[in-house]
Tab-separated table of C-alpha atoms in Angstrom:
chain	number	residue	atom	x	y	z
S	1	UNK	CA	19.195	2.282	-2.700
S	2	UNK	CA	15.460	1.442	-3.508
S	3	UNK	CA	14.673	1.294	-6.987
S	4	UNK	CA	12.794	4.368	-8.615
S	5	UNK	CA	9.934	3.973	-11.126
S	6	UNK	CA	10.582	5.830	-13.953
S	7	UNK	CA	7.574	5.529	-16.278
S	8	UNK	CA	4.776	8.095	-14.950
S	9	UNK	CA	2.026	6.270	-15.997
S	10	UNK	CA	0.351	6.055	-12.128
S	11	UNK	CA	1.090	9.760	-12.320
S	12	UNK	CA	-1.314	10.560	-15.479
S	13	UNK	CA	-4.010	8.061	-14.043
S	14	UNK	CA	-3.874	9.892	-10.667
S	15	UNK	CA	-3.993	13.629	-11.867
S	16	UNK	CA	-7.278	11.700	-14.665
S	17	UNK	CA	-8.377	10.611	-11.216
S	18	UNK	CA	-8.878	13.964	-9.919
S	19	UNK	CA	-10.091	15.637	-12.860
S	20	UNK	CA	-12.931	13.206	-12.745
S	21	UNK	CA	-13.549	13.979	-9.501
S	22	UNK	CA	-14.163	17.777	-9.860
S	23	UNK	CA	-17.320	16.458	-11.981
S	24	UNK	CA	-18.805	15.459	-8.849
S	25	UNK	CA	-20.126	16.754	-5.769
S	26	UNK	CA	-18.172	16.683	-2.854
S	27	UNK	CA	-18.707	13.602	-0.637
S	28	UNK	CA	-20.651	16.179	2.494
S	29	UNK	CA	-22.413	17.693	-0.579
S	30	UNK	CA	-23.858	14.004	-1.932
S	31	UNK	CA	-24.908	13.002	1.545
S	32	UNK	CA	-26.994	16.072	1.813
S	33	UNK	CA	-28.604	16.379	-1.360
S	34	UNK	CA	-29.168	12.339	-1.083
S	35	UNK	CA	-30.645	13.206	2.288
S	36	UNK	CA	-33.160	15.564	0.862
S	37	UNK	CA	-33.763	13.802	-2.272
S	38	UNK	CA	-34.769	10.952	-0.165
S	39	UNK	CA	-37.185	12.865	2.786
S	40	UNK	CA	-38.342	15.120	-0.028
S	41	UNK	CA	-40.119	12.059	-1.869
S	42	UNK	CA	-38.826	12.605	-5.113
S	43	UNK	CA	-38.809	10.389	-7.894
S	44	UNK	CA	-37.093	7.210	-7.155
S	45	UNK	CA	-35.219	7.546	-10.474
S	46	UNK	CA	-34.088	10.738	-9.895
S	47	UNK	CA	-32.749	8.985	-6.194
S	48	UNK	CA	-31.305	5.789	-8.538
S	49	UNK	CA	-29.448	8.327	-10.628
S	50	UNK	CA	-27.718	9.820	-7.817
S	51	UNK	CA	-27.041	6.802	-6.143
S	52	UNK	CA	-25.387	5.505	-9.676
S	53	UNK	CA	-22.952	9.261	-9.099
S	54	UNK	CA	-22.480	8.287	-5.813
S	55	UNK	CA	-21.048	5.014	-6.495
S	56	UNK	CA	-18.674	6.656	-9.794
S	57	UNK	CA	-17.510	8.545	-6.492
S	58	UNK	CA	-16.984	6.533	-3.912
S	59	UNK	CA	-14.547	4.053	-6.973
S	60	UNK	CA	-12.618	7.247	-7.778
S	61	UNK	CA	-11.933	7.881	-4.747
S	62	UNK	CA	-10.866	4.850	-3.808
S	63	UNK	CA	-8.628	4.913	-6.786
S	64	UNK	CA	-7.149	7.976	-5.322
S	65	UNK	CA	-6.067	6.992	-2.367
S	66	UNK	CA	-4.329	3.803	-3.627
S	67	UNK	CA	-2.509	5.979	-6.255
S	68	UNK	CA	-1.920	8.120	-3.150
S	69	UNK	CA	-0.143	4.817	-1.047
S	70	UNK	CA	1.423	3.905	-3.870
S	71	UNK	CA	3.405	7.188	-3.617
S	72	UNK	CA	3.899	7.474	-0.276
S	73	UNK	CA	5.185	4.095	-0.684
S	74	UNK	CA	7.373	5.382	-3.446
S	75	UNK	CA	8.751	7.822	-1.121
S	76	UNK	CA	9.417	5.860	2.072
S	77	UNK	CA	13.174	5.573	1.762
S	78	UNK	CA	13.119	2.371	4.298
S	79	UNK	CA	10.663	-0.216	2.273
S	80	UNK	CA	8.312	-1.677	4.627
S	81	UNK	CA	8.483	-5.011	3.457
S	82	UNK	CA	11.893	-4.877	3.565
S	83	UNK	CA	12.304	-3.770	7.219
S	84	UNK	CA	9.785	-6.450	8.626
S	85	UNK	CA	11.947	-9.238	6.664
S	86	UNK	CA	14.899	-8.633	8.111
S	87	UNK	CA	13.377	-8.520	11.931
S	88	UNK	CA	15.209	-5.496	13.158
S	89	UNK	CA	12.679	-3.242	15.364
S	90	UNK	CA	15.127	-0.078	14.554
S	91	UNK	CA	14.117	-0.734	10.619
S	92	UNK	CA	10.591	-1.168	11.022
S	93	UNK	CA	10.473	2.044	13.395
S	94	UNK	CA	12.140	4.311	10.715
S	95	UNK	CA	10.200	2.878	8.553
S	96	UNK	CA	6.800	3.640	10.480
S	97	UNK	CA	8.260	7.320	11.348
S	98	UNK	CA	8.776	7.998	7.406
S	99	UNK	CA	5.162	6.926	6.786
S	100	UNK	CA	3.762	9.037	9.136
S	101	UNK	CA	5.554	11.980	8.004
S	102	UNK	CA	4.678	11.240	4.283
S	103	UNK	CA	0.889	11.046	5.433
S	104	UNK	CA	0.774	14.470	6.928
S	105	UNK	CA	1.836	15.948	3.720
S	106	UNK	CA	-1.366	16.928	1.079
S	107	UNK	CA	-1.762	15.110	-1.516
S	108	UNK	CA	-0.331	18.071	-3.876
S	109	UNK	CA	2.794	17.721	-2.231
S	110	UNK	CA	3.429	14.503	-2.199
S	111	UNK	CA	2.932	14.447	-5.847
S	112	UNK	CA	5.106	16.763	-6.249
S	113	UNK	CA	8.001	14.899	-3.931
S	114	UNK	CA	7.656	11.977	-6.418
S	115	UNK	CA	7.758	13.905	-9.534
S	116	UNK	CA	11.135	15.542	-8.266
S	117	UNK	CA	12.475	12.465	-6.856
S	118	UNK	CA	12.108	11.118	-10.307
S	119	UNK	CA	13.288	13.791	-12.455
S	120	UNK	CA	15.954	13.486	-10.225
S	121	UNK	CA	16.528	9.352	-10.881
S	122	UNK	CA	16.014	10.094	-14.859
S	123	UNK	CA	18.591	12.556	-14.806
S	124	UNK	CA	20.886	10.356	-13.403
S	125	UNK	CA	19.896	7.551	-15.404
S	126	UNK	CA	21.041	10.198	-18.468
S	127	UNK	CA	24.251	10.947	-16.820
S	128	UNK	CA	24.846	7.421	-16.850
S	129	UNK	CA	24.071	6.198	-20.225
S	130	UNK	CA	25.994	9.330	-21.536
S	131	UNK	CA	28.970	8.198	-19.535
S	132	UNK	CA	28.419	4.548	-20.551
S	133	UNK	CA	28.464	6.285	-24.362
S	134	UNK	CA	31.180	7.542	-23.646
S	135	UNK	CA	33.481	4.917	-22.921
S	136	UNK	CA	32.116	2.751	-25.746
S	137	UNK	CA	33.275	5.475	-27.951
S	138	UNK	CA	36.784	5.672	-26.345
S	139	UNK	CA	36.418	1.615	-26.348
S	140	UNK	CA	35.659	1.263	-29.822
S	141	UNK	CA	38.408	4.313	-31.104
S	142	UNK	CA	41.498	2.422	-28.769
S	143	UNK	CA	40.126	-0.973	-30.765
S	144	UNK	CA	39.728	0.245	-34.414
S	145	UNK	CA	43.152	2.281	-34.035
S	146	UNK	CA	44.819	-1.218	-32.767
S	147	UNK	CA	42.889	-3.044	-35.435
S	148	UNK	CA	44.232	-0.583	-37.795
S	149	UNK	CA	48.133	-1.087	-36.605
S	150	UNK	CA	48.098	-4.925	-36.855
S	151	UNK	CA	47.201	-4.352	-40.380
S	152	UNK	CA	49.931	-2.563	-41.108
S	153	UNK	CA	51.911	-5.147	-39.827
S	154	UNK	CA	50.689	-7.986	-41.463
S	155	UNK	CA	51.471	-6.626	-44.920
């Protein structure tokens, strides 16, 4: 079973990501407006500003999509790493099939697929330590109710 992160950190930064990005222009819109700003002849610090947007752009974008791997990494039940280390051609071909899969999916949903799958690991992380809590409890009651006989014993 791959491990499952379970802080959601990458998961805040991505949906920062995007609300930054609704600032800006879409990347057709900057090329245009770049476009006429540039055959127009306007000012060339009007053309340096946009450039400077266009470059906030292009690295949250970028940032996006590697949050965006990252999950679809995530995901991918068959680690890719994993399946080219141990040399079988069956592993690495799930492995490729998963990934394409994953990548068809918008980025909404795959978001989505990673906040269930870890609600899903957190809950059974709960379930666990409860049960673990459990037993302590019936572990420590057996032991203080023994402790509590051999004292009456001793006297």
């Amino acid at each position: 079973m791959r491990k499952i992160k379970l802080d959601n950190d990458d998961l805040i930064q991505y949906l920062n990501t995007i609300k930054s990005l609704k600032k800006y222009p879409t990347m057709s819109e900057y090329r245009d407006e770049y476009r006429r700003l540039r055959t127009d002849g306007s000012l060339l610090s009007e053309a340096k500003k946009f450039k400077s947007a266009h470059t906030e752009l292009l690295r949250l974008d970028r940032k996006k999509k590697s949050l965006l791997e990252k999950f679809i990494e995530e995901l991918n039940p068959v680690s890719h790493a994993s399946a080219l280390a141990s040399r079988k051609l069956e592993k690495v071909q799930e492995s490729i099939i998963y990934r394409k899969s994953l990548l068809e999916k918008s980025p909404d949903e795959l978001v989505a697929l990673v906040i269930k799958q870890r609600t899903e690991a957190a809950l059974e992380f709960q379930r666990s330590v409860e049960q673990s809590l459990e037993q302590l409890s019936d572990i420590s009651s057996d032991f203080n109710a023994s402790a509590t006989k051999r004292r009456k014993f001793s006297i």
